[in-house]
mmCIF file of C-alpha atoms and ligand atoms in Angstrom:
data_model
loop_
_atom_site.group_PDB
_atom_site.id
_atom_site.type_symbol
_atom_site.label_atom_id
_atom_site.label_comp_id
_atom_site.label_asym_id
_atom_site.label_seq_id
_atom_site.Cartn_x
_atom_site.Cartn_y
_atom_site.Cartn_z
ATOM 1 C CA UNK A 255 0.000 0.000 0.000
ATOM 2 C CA UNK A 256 1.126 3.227 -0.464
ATOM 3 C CA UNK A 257 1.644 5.815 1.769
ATOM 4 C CA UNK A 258 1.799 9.352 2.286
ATOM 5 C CA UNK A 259 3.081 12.549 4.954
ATOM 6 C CA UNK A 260 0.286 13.593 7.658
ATOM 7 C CA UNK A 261 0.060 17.245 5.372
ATOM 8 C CA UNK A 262 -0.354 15.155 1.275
ATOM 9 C CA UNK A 263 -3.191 12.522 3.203
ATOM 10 C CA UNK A 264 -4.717 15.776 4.513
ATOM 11 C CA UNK A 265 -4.436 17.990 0.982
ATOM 12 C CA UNK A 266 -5.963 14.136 -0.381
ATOM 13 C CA UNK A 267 -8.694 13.818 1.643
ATOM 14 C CA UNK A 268 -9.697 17.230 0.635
ATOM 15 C CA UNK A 269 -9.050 17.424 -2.993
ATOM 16 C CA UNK A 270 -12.016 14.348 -2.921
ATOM 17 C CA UNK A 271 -14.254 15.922 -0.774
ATOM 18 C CA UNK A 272 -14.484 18.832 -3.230
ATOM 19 C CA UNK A 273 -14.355 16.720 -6.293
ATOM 20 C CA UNK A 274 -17.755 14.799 -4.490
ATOM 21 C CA UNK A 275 -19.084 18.091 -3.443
ATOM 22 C CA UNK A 276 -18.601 19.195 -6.571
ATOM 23 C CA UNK A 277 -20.555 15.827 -8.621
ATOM 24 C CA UNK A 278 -23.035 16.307 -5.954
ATOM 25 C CA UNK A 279 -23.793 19.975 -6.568
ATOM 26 C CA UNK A 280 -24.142 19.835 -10.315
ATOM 27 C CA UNK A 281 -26.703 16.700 -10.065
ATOM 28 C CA UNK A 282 -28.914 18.641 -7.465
ATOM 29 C CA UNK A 283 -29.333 21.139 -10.298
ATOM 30 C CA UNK A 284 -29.649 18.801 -12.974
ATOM 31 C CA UNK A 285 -31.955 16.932 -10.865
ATOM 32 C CA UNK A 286 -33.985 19.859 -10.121
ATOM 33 C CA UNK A 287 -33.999 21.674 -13.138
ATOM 34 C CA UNK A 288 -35.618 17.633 -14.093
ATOM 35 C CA UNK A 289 -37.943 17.902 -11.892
ATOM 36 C CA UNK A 290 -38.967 21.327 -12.830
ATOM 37 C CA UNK A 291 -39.783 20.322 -16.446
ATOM 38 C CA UNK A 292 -41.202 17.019 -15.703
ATOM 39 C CA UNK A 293 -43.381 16.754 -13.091
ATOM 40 C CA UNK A 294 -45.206 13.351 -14.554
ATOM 41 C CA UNK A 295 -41.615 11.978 -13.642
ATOM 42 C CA UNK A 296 -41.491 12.797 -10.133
ATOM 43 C CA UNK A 297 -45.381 11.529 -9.934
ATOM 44 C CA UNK A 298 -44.319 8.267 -11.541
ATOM 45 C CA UNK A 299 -40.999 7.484 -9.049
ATOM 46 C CA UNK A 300 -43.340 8.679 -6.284
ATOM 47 C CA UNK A 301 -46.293 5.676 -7.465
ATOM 48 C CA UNK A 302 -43.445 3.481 -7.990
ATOM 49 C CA UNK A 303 -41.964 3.920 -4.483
ATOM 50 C CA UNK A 304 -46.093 3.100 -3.129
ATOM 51 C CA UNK A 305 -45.920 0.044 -5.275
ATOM 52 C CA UNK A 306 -43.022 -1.151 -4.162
ATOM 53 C CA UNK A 307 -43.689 -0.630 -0.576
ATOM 54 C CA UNK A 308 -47.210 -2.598 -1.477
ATOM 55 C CA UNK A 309 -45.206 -5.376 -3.162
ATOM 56 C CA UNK A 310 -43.014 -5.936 -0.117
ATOM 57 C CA UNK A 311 -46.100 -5.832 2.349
ATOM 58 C CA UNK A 312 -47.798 -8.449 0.064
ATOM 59 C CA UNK A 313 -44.470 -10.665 0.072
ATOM 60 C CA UNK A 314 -44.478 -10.747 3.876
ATOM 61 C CA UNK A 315 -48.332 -11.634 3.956
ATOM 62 C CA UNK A 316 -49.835 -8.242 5.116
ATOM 63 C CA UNK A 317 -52.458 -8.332 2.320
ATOM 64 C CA UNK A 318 -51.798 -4.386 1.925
ATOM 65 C CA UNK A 319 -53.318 -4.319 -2.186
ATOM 66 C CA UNK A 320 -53.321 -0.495 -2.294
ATOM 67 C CA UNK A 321 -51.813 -0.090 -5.249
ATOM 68 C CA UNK A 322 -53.922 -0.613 -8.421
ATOM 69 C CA UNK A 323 -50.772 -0.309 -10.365
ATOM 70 C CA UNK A 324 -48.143 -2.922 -11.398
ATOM 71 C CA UNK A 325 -44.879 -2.583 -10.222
ATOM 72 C CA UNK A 326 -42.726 -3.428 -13.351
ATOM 73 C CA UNK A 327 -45.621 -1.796 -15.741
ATOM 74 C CA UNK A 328 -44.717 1.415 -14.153
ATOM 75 C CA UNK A 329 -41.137 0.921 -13.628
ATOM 76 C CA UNK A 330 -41.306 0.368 -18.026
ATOM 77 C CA UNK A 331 -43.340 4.027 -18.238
ATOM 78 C CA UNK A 332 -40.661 5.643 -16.488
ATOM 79 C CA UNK A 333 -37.940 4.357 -18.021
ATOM 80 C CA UNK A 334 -40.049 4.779 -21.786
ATOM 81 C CA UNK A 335 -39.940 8.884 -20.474
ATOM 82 C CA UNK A 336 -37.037 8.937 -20.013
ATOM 83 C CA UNK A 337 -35.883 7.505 -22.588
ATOM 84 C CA UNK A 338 -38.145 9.745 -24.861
ATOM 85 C CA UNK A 339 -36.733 12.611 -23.190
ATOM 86 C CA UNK A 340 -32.874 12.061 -23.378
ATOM 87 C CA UNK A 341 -32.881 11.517 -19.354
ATOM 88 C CA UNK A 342 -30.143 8.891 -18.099
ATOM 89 C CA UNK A 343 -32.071 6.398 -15.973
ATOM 90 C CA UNK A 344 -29.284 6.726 -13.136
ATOM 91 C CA UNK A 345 -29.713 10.688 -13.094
ATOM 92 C CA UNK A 346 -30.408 10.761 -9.429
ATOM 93 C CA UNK A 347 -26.734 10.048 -9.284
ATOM 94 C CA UNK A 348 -23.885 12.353 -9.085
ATOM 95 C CA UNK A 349 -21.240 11.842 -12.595
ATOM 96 C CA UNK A 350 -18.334 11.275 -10.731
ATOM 97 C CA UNK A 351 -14.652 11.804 -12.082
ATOM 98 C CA UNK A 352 -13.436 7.899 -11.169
ATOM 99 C CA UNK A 353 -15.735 5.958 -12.095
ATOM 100 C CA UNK A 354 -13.339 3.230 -9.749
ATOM 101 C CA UNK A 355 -13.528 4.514 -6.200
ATOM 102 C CA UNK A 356 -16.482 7.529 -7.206
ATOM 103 C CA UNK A 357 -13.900 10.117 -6.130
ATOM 104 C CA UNK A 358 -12.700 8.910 -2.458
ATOM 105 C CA UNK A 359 -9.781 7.967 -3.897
ATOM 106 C CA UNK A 360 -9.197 5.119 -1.966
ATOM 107 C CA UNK A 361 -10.584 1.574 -2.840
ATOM 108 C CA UNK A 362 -10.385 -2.021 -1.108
ATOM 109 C CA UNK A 363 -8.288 -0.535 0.963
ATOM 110 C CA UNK A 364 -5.934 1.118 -0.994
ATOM 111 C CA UNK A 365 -5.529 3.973 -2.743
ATOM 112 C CA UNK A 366 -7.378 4.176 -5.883
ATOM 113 C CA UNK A 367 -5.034 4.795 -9.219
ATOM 114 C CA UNK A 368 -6.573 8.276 -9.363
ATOM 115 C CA UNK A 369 -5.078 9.244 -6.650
ATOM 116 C CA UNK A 370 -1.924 9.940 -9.158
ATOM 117 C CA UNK A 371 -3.806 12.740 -11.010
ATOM 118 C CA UNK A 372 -4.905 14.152 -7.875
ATOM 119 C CA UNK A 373 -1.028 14.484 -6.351
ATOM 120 C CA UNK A 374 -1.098 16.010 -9.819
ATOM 121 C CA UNK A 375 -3.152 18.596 -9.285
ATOM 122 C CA UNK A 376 -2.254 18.986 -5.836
ATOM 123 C CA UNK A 377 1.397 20.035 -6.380
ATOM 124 C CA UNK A 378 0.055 22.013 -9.196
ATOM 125 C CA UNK A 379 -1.955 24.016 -6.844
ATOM 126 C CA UNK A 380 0.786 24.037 -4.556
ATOM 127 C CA UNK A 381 2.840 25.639 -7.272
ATOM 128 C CA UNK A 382 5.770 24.840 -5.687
ATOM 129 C CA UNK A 383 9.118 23.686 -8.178
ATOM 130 C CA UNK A 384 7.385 24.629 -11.639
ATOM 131 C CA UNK A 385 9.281 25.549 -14.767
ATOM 132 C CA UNK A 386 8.852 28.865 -15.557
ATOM 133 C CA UNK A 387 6.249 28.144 -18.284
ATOM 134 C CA UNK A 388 7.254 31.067 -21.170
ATOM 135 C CA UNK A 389 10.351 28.408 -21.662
ATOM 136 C CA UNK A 390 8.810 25.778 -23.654
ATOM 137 C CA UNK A 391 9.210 24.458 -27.385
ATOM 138 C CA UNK A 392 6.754 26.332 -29.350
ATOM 139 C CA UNK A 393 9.179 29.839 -27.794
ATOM 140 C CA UNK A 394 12.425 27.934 -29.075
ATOM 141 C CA UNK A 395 14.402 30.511 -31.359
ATOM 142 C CA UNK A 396 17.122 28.652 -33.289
ATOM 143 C CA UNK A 397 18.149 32.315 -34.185
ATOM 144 C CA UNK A 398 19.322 32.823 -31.118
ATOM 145 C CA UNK A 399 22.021 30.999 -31.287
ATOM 146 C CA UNK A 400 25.175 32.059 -33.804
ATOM 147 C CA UNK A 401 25.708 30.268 -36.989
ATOM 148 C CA UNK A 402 28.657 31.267 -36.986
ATOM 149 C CA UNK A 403 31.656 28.208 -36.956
ATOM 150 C CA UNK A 404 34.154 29.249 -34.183
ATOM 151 C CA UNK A 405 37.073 26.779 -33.688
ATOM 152 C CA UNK A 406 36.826 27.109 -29.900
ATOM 153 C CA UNK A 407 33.380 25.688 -29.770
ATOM 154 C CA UNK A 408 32.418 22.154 -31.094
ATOM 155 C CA UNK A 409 36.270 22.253 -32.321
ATOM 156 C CA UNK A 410 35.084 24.254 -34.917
ATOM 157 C CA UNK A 411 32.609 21.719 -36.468
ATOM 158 C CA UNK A 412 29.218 23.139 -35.750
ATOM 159 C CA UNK A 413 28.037 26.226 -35.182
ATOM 160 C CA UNK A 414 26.337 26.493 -31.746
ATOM 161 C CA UNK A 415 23.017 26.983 -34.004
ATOM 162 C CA UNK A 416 23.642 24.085 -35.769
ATOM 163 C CA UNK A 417 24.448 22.420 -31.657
ATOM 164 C CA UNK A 418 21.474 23.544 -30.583
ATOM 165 C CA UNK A 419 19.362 21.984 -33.745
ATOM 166 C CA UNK A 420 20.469 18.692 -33.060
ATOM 167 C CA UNK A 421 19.971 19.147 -28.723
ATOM 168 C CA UNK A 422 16.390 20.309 -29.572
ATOM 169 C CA UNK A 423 15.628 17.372 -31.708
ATOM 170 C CA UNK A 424 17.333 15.142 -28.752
ATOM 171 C CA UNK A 425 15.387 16.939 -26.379
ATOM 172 C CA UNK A 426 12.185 16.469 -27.990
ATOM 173 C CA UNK A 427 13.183 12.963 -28.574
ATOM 174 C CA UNK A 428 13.364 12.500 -24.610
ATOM 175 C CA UNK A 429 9.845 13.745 -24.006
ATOM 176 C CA UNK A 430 8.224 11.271 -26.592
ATOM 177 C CA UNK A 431 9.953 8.620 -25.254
ATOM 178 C CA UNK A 432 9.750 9.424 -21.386
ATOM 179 C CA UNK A 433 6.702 7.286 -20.616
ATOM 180 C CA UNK A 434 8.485 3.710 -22.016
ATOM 181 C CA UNK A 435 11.817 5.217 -21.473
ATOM 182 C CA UNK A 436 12.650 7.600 -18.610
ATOM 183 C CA UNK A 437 16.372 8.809 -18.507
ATOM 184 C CA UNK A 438 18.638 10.401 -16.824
ATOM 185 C CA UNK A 439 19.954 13.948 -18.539
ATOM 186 C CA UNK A 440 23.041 16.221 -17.475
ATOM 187 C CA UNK A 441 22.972 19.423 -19.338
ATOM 188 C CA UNK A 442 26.235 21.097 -18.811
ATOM 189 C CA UNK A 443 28.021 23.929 -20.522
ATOM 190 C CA UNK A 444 28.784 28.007 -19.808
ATOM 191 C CA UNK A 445 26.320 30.809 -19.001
ATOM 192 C CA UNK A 446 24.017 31.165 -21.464
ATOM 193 C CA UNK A 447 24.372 28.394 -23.646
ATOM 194 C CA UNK A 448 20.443 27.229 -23.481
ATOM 195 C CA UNK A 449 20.657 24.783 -21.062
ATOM 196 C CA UNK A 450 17.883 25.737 -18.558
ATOM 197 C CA UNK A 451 15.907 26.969 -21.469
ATOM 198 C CA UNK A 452 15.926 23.469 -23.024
ATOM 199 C CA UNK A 453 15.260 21.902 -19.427
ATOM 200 C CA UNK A 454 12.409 23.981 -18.739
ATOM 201 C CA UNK A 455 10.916 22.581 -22.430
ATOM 202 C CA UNK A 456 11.558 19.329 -21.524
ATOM 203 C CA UNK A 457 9.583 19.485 -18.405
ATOM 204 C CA UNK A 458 6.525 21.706 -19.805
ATOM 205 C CA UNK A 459 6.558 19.364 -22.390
ATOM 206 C CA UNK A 460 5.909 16.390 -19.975
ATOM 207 C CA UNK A 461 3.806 18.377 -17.847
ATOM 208 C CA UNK A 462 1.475 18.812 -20.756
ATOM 209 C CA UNK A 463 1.458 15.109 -20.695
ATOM 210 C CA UNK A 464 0.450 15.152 -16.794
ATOM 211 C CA UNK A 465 3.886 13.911 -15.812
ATOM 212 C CA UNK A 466 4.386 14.569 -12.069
ATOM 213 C CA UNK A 467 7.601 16.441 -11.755
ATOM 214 C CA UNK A 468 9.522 19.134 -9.572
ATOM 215 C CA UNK A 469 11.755 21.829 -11.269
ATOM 216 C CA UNK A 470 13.975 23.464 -8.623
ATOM 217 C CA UNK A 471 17.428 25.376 -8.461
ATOM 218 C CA UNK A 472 20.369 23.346 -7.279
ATOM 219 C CA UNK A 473 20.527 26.245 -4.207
ATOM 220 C CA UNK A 474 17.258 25.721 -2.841
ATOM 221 C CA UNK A 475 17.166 22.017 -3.248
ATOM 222 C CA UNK A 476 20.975 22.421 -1.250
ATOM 223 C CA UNK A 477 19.171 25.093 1.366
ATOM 224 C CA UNK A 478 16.638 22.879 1.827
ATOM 225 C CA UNK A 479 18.839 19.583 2.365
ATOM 226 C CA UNK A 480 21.069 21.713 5.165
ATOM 227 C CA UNK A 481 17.703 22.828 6.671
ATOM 228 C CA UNK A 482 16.558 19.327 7.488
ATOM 229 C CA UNK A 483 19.881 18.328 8.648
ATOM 230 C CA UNK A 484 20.199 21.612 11.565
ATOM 231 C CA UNK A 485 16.459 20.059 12.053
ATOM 232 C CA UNK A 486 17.537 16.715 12.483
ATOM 233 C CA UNK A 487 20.707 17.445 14.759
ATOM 234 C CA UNK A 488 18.316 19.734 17.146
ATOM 235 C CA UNK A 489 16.969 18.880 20.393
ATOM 236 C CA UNK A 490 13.511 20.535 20.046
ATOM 237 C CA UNK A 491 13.059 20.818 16.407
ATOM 238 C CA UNK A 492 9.759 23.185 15.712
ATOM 239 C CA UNK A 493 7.222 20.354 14.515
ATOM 240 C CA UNK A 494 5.531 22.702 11.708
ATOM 241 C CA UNK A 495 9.297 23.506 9.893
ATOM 242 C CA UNK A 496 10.034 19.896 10.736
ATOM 243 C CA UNK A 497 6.935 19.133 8.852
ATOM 244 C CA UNK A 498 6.833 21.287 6.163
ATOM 245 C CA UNK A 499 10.961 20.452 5.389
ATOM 246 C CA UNK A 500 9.854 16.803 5.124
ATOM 247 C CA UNK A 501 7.013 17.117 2.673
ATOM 248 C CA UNK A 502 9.123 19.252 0.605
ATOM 249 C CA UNK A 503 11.469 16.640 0.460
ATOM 250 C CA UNK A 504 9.225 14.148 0.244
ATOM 251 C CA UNK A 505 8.149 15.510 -2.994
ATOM 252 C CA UNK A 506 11.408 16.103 -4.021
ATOM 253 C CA UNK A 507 12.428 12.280 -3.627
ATOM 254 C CA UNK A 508 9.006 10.844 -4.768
ATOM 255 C CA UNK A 509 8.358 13.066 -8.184
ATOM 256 C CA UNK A 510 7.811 11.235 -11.156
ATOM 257 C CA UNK A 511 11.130 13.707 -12.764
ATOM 258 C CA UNK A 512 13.568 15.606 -10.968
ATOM 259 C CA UNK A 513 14.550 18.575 -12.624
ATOM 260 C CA UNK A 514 17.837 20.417 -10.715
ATOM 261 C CA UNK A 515 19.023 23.659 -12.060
ATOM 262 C CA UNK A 516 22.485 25.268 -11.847
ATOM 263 C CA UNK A 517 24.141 22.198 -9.917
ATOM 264 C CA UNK A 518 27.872 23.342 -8.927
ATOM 265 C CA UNK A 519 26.891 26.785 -8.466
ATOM 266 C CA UNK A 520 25.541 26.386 -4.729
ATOM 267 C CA UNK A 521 27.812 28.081 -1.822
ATOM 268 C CA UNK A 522 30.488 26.214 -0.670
ATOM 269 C CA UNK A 523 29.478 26.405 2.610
ATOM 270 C CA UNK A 524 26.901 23.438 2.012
ATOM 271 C CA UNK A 525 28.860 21.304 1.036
ATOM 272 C CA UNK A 526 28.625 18.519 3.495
ATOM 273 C CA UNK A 527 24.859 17.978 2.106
ATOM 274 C CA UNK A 528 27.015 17.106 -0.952
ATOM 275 C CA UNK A 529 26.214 13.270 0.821
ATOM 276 C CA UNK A 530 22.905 13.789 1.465
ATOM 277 C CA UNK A 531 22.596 14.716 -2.463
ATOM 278 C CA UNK A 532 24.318 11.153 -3.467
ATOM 279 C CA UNK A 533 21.777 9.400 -1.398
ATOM 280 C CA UNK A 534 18.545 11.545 -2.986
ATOM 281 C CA UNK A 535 20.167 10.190 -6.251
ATOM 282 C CA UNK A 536 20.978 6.820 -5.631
ATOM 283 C CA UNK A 537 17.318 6.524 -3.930
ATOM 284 C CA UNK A 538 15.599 7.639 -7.289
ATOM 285 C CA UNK A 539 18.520 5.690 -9.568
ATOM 286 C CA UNK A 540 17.280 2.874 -7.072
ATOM 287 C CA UNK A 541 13.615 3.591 -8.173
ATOM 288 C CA UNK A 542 14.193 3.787 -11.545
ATOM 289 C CA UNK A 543 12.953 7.572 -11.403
ATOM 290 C CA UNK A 544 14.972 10.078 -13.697
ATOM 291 C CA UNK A 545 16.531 13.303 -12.613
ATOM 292 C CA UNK A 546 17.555 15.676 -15.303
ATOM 293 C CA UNK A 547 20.588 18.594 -14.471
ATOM 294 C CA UNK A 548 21.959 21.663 -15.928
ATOM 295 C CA UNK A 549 25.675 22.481 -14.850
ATOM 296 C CA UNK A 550 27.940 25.042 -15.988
ATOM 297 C CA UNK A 551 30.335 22.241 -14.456
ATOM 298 C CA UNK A 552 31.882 19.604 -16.957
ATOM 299 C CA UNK A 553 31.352 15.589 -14.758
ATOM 300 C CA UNK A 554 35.030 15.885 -14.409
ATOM 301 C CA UNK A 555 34.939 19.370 -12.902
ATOM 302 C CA UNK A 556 32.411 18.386 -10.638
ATOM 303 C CA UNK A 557 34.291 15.175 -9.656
ATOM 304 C CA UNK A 558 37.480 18.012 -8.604
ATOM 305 C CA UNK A 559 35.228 20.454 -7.083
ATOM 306 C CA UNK A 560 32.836 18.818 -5.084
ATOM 307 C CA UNK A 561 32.785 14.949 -4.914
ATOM 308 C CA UNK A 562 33.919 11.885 -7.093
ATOM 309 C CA UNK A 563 31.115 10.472 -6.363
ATOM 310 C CA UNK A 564 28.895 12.473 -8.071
ATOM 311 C CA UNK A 565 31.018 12.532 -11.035
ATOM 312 C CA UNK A 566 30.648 8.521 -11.344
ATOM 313 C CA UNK A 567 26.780 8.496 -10.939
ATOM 314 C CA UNK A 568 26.553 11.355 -13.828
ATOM 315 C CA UNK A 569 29.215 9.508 -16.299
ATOM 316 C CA UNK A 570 27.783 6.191 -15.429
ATOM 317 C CA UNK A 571 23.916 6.652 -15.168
ATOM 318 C CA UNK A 572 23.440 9.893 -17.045
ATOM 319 C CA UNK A 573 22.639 10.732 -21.051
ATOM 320 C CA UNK A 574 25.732 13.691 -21.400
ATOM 321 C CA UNK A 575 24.753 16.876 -23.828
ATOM 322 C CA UNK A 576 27.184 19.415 -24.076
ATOM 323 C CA UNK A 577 26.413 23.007 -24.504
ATOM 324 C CA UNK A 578 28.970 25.584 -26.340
ATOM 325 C CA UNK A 579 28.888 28.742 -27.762
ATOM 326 C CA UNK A 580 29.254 32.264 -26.698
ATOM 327 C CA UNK A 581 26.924 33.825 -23.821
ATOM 328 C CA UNK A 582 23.095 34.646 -25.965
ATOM 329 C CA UNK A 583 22.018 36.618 -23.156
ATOM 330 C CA UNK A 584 24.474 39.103 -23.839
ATOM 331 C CA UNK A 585 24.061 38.512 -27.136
ATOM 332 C CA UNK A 586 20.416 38.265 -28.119
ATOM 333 C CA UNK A 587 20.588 41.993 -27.268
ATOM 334 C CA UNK A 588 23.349 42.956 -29.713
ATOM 335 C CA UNK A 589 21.667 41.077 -32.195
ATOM 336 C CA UNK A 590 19.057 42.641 -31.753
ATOM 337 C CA UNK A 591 20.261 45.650 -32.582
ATOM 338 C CA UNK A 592 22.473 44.905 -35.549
ATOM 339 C CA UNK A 593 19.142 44.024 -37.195
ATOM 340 C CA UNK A 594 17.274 47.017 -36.404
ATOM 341 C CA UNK A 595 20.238 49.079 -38.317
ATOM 342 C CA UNK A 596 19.830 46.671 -41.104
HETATM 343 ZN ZN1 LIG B 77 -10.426 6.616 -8.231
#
């Protein structure tokens, strides 16, 4: 069975209780508005509630023959009405969303399968960890990036347009294939290269396809790491930061895709979480749950700078796309203005 934190069973229980309330409203006013145009249906259910009452009175010997009406004679008007008037025989009942557990989420005592829509939805409304959603595929501009060949990027082969061409198609690539085939990405390359941008289209991509995912910058997720550590090594830890640390990281362990931004660029000061990081990835390597990175760090720089072991998980376990070219923030402005004089 699965199970959640005290805070995700509450949000749960919650997010169903408005879905029901919700079902629940709209067939009072269909039921109503019914009602309100058909009033030889409410007489009919009303004689067929009589009859049946008579029927079971008969059964248990009570010879109660009220009813000059047939039970299944009327039941066959109704339904004919009905039916003539485009009226679902169940319309008494609410239309709920899961048509498995009728929106409690939980069934034979376990949580239902909708229940993975509704974390969903629930981090969505949380809005915690997005990517910031202008960054997506259909706001890609190639032209962004230089055509121009320069021998100290891509040796001189490509131009970082022509780079960026074939990571887009790879990237792409990734989200079609995510569902059968989830891997692991490092994106790593200098300032301004594109590799957030193409992160954050990866993962609006996916989220378009209801993938449950967290997008957060290697300093908070760092921040956040050292915070539950001070928490843990205290002797009367406040229960609500306690808490609220643990369902962040909860999340952050459990998401269908990691995404981490900007890892090597957190203060050096944190670096002892550096262990706590290796054990967040081995624990989703573990569960076969991808991460994806951006770095301006090469593996190998990483490996000198921080920890070896790091470096190994990210050579071993980790799809490698390297990012080159010069800085387009800087330049998307010059650019910019070349063409207008043009
Ligand atoms: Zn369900």
């Amino acid at each position: 069975m699965r199970n959640f934190d005290q805070y995700t069973k509450k949000r749960l229980r919650r997010y169903y209780e408005l879905l029901r309330q919700r079902a629940e409203r709209i067939r009072d006013h269909k039921v109503a508005s019914i009602q309100a145009a058909h009033p030889d249906i409410i007489e009919l259910e009303s004689l067929i509630i009589q009859a049946g009452v008579a029927q079971v009175k008969n059964k248990i010997g009570q010879n109660y023959n009220s009813s000059e009406h047939d039970l299944e004679s009327l039941e066959q008007k109704l339904s004919d009405l009905l039916r003539a008037n485009d009226i679902p025989a169940n319309y008494r009942e609410p239309e709920y969303n899961c048509q498995i557990c009728f929106d409690r989420g939980w069934v034979n005592n376990d949580y239902c399968v909708c229940v993975d829509q509704a974390l969903i939805e629930i981090n969505q409304q949380d809005s915690l960890y997005l990517p910031p959603a202008d960054q997506n595929f259909n706001n890609f501009d190639l032209e962004v990036f230089s055509d121009q060949k320069n021998p100290v990027f891509f040796q001189g082969n490509l131009s970082p347009r022509e780079a960026m061409r074939g990571l887009r198609a790879i990237a792409k690539k990734y989200t079609e294939d995510f569902q059968q085939k989830p891997d692991n990405l490092f994106l790593f390359g200098t300032t301004g290269t594109g590799k957030t941008f193409l992160m954050s289209c990866i993962a609006n991509e996916l989220k378009e396809q209801g993938v449950n995912l967290v997008f957060i910058k290697a300093v908070r997720l760092f921040e956040l790491m050292a915070q539950r550590r001070t928490l843990l090594n205290s002797f009367s830890p406040d229960p609500e930061e306690q808490d609220a640390v643990k369902r962040r990281i909860d999340l952050i362990n459990k998401t269908e895709l990691l995404c981490i931004d900007d890892v090597g660029l957190e203060a050096k000061g944190l670096l002892n979480t550096y262990s706590d990081f290796i054990v967040l990835l081995d624990e989703r390597y573990n569960s076969g749950l991808p991460v994806i990175m951006t770095s301006n760090l090469k593996p190998i720089q990483l490996g000198e700078d921080y920890d070896e072991r790091i470096q190994s998980r990210i050579t071993g376990d980790y799809q490698l796309l390297m990012f080159e070219g010069p800085d387009t923030r800087s330049k998307t402005a010059r650019g910019k203005m070349e063409q207008d004089e043009n």
